[in-house]
Tab-separated table of C-alpha atoms in Angstrom:
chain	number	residue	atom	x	y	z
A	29	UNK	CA	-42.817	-5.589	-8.242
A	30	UNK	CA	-40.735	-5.025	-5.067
A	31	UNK	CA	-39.089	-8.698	-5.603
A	32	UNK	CA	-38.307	-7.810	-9.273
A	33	UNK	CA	-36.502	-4.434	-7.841
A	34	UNK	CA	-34.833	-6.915	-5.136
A	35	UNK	CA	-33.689	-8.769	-7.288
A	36	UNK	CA	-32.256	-6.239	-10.176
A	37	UNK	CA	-30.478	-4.860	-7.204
A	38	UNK	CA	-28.508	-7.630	-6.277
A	39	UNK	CA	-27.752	-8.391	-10.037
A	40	UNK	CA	-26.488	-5.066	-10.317
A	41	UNK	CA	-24.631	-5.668	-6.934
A	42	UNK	CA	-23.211	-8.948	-8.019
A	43	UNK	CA	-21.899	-7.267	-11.511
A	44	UNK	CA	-20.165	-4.904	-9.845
A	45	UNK	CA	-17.993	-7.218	-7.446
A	46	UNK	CA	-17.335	-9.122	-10.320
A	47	UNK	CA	-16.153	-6.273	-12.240
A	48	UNK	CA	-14.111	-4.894	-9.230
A	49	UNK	CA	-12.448	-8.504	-8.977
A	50	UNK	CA	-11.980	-8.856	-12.754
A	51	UNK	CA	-10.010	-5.652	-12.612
A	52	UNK	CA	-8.147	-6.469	-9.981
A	53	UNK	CA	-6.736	-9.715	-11.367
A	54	UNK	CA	-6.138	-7.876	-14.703
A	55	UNK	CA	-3.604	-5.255	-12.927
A	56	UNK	CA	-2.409	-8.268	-10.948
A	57	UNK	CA	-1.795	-9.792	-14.231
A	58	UNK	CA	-0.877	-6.525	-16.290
A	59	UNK	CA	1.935	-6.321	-13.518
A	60	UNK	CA	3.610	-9.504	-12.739
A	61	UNK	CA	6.606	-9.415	-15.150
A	62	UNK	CA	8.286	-6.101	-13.549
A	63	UNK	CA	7.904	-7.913	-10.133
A	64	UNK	CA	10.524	-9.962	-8.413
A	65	UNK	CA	10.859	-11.339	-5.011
A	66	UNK	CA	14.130	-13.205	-5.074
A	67	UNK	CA	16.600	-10.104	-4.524
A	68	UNK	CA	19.478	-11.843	-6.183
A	69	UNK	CA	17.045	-11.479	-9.859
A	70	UNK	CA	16.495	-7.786	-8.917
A	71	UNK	CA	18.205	-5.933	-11.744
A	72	UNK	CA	20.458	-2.691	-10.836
A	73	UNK	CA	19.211	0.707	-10.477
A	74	UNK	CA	20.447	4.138	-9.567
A	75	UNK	CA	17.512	4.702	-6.554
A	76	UNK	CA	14.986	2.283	-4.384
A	77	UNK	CA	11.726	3.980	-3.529
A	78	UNK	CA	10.443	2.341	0.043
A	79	UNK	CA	6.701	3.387	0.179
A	80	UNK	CA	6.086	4.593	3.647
A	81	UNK	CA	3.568	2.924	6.219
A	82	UNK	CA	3.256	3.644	9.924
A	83	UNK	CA	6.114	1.858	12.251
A	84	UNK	CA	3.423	1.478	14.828
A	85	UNK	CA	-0.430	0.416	14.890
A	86	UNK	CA	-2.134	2.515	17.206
A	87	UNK	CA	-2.690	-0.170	20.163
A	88	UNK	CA	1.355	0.560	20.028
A	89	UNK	CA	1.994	-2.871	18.372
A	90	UNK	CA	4.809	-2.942	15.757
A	91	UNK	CA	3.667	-2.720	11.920
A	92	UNK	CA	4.580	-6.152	10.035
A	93	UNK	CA	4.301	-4.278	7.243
A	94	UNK	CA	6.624	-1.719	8.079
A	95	UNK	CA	9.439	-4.447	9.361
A	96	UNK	CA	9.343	-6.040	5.916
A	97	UNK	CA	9.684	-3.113	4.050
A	98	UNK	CA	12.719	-1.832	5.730
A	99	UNK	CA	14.084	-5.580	5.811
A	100	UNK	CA	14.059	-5.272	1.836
A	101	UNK	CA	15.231	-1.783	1.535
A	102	UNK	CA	18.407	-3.359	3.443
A	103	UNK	CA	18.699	-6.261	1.593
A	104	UNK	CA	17.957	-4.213	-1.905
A	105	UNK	CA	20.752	-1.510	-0.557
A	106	UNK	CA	23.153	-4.108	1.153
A	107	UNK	CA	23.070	-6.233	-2.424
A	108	UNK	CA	24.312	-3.361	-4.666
A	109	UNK	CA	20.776	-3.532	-6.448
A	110	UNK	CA	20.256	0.080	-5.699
A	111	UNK	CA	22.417	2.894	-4.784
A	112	UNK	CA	20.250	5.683	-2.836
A	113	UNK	CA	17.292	4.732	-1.033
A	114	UNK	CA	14.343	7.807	-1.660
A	115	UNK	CA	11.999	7.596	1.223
A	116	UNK	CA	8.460	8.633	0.521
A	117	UNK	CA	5.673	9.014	3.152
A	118	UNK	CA	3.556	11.015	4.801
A	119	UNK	CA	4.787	13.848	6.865
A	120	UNK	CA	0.910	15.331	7.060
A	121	UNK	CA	1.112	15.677	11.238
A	122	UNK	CA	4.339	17.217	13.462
A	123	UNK	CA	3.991	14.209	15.559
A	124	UNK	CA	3.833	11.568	12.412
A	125	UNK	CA	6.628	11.732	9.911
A	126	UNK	CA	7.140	8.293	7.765
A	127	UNK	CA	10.322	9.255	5.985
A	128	UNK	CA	12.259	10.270	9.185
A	129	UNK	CA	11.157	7.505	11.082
A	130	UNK	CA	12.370	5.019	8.294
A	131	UNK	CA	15.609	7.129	8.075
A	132	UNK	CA	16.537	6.821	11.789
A	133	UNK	CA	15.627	2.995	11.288
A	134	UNK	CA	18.145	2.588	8.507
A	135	UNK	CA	20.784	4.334	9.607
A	136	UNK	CA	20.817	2.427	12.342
A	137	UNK	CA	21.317	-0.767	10.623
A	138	UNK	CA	24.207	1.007	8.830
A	139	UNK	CA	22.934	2.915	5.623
A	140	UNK	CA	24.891	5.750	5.131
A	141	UNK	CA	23.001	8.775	5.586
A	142	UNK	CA	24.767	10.235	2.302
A	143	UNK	CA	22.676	7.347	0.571
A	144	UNK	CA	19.315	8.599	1.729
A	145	UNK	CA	16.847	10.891	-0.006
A	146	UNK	CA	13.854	11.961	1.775
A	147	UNK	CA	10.711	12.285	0.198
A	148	UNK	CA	7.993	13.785	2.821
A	149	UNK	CA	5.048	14.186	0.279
A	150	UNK	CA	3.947	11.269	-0.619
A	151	UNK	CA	0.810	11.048	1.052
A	152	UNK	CA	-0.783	8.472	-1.735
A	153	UNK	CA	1.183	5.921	-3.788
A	154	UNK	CA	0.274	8.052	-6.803
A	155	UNK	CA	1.903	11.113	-5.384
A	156	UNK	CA	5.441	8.646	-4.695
A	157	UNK	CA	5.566	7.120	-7.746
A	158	UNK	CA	4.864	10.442	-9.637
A	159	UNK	CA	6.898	12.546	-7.609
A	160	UNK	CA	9.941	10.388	-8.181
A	161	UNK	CA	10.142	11.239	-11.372
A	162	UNK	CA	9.030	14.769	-11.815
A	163	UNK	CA	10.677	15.668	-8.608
A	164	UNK	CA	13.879	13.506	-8.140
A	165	UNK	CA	14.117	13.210	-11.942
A	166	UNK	CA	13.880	9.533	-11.716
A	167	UNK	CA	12.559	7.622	-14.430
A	168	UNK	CA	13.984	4.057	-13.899
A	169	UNK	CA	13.448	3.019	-10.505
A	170	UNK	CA	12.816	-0.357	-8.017
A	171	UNK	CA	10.153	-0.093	-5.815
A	172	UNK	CA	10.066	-1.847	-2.284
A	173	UNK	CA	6.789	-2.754	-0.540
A	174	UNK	CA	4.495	-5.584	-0.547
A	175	UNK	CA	3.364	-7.340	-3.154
A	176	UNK	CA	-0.224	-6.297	-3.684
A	177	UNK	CA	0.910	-2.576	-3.154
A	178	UNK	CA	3.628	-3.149	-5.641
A	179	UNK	CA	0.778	-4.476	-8.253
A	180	UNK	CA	-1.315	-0.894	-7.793
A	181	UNK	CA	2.276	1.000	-8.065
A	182	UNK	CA	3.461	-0.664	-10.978
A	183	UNK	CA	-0.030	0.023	-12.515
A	184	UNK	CA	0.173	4.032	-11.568
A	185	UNK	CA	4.572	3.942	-13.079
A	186	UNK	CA	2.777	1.960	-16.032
A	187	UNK	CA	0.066	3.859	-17.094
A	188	UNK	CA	2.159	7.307	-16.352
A	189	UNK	CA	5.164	6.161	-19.254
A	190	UNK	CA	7.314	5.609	-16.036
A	191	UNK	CA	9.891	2.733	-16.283
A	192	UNK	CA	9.806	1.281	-13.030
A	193	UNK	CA	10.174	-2.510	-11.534
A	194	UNK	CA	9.293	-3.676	-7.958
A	195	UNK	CA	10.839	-5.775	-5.139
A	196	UNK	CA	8.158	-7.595	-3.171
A	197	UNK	CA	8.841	-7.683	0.363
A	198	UNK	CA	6.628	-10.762	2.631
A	199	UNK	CA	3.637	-9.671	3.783
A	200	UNK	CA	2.077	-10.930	7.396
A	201	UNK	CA	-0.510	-14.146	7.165
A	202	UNK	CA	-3.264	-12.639	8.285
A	203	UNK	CA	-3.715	-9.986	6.006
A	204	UNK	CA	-7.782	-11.010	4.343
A	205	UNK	CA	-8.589	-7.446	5.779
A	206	UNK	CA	-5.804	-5.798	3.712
A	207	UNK	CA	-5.968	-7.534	0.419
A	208	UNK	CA	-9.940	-6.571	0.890
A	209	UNK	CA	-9.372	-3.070	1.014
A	210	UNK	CA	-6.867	-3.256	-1.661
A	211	UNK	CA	-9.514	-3.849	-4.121
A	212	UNK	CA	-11.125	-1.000	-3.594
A	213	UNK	CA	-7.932	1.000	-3.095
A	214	UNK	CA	-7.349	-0.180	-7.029
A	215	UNK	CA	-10.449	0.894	-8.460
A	216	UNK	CA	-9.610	4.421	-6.721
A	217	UNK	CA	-6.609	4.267	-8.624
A	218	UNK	CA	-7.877	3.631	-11.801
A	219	UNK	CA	-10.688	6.817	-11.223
A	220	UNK	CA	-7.737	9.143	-10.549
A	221	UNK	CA	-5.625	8.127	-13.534
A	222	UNK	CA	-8.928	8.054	-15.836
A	223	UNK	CA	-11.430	10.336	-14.815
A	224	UNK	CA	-9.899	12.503	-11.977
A	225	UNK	CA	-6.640	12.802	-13.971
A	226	UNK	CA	-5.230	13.770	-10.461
A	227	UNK	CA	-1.569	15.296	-9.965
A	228	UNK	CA	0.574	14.705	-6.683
A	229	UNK	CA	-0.920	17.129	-4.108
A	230	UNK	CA	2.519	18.756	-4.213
A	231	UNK	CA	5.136	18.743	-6.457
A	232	UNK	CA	7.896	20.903	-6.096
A	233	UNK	CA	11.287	22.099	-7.610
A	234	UNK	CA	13.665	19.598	-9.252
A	235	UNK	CA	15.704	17.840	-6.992
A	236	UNK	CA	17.550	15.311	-9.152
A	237	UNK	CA	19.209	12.149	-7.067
A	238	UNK	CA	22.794	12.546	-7.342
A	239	UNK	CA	23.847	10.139	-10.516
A	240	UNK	CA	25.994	7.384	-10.152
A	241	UNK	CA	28.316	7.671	-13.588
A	242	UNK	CA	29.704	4.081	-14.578
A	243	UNK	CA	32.473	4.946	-17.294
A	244	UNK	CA	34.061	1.871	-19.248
A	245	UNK	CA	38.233	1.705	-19.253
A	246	UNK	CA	38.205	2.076	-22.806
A	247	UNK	CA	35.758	4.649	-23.285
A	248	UNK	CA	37.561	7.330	-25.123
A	249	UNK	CA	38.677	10.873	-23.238
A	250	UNK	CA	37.853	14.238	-24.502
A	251	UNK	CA	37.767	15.708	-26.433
A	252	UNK	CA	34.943	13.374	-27.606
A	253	UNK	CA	35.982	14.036	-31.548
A	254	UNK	CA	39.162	13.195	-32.436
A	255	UNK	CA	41.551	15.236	-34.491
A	256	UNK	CA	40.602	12.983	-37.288
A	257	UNK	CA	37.051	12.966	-37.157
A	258	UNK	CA	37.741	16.866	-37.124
A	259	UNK	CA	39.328	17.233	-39.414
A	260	UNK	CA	37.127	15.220	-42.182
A	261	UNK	CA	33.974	17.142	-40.763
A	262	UNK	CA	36.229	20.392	-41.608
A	263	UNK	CA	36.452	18.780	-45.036
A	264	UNK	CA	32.813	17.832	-45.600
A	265	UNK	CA	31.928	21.551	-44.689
A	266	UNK	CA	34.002	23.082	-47.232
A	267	UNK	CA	33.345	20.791	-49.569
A	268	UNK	CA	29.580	21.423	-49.057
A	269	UNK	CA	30.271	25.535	-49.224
């Protein structure tokens, strides 16, 4: 009896990882084609969204992780692919604040500060990626951060109606812990778009990104009807009285 219960246990066990892993190749694979890595294939858009990490572990060695990201941001920025950079992290501590620490960083290697947006709620990848659009009334947007976080963003942006691609930065080599957790960081995903149906913790007033407004040379001037095209609707109205 007890070795029949053993054993349905570690069936049950066994279906489980293999469910976790199944789903986490499927968003792997649900993902890949709004993924790029090669900068130069990144298409244009108005804003980059750098998901925040800590600069620092807490033995005070510098975050891989973090380098990368801001490496890409530049790169993403520096290339024309994206005009404004929106910063989201988390800002949950006075003495631990993501988005300011990435601004200082960037500025420094010579974004202009007029180019940065700030974003200090996103304490979860599902409150950046929502936030961006509901808060910065962004809808169309590149996101920078490693690969396997860009996966479980895209998913979130996906899922959501939200029209977003993703620049994968490197990641370090020894990351086996990361990509671990990352499974089970997906599932939580999936029970907060399914079954939680969870919102951003905080959301906000509208604060739209300032628009970048690309007018051809021979688009035509206002008043956008012309005199013609008045006067034949002027026509078609009396002719319809």
């Amino acid at each position: 009896m007890l070795k029949r219960i053993f054993f349905g246990l570690i069936i049950i066990i066994l279906l489980m990882m293999a469910t976790a892993l199944g789903l986490d190749r499927w968003i792997s694979w649900k993902t890949a084609p709004f993924i790029y890595e090669d900068v130069t294939t990144l298409p244009h858009r108005q804003v980059g969204v750098v998901l925040g990490t800590a600069k620092y572990y807490r033995a005070g060695v510098i975050n891989q992780y973090y380098l990368y990201r801001m490496q890409g941001a530049l790169n993403a920025y520096n290339s024309g692919r994206v005009n404004y950079l929106l910063l989201s992290g988390d800002n949950a501590q006075q003495n631990y604040n993501e988005p300011m620490t990435m601004r200082r960083d960037l500025i420094k290697a010579g974004v202009d500060p007029a180019d940065i947006v700030l974003d200090y709620a996103g304490f979860r990848t599902l409150d950046s990626i929502v936030r961006t659009r509901k808060v910065f009334d962004t809808n169309d947007f590149i996101i920078i951060t490693q690969r396997f976080h860009c996966e479980r963003a895209l998913y979130i942006a996906l899922h959501l109606g939200i029209q977003a691609q993703c620049y994968a930065v490197p990641s370090p080599k020894n990351m086996l812990s990361v990509r671990a957790r990352e499974v089970g960081a997906r599932l939580g995903a999936m029970a907060d778009l399914y079954l939680m149906k969870r919102e951003p913790r905080f959301l906000g007033p509208l604060v739209p990104i300032p628009a970048v407004q690309d007018v051809p040379e021979d688009a035509q001037s206002y008043p956008a009807v012309t005199p013609e095209q008045l006067l034949g609707l002027e026509e078609k109205l009396q002719k319809s009285e």
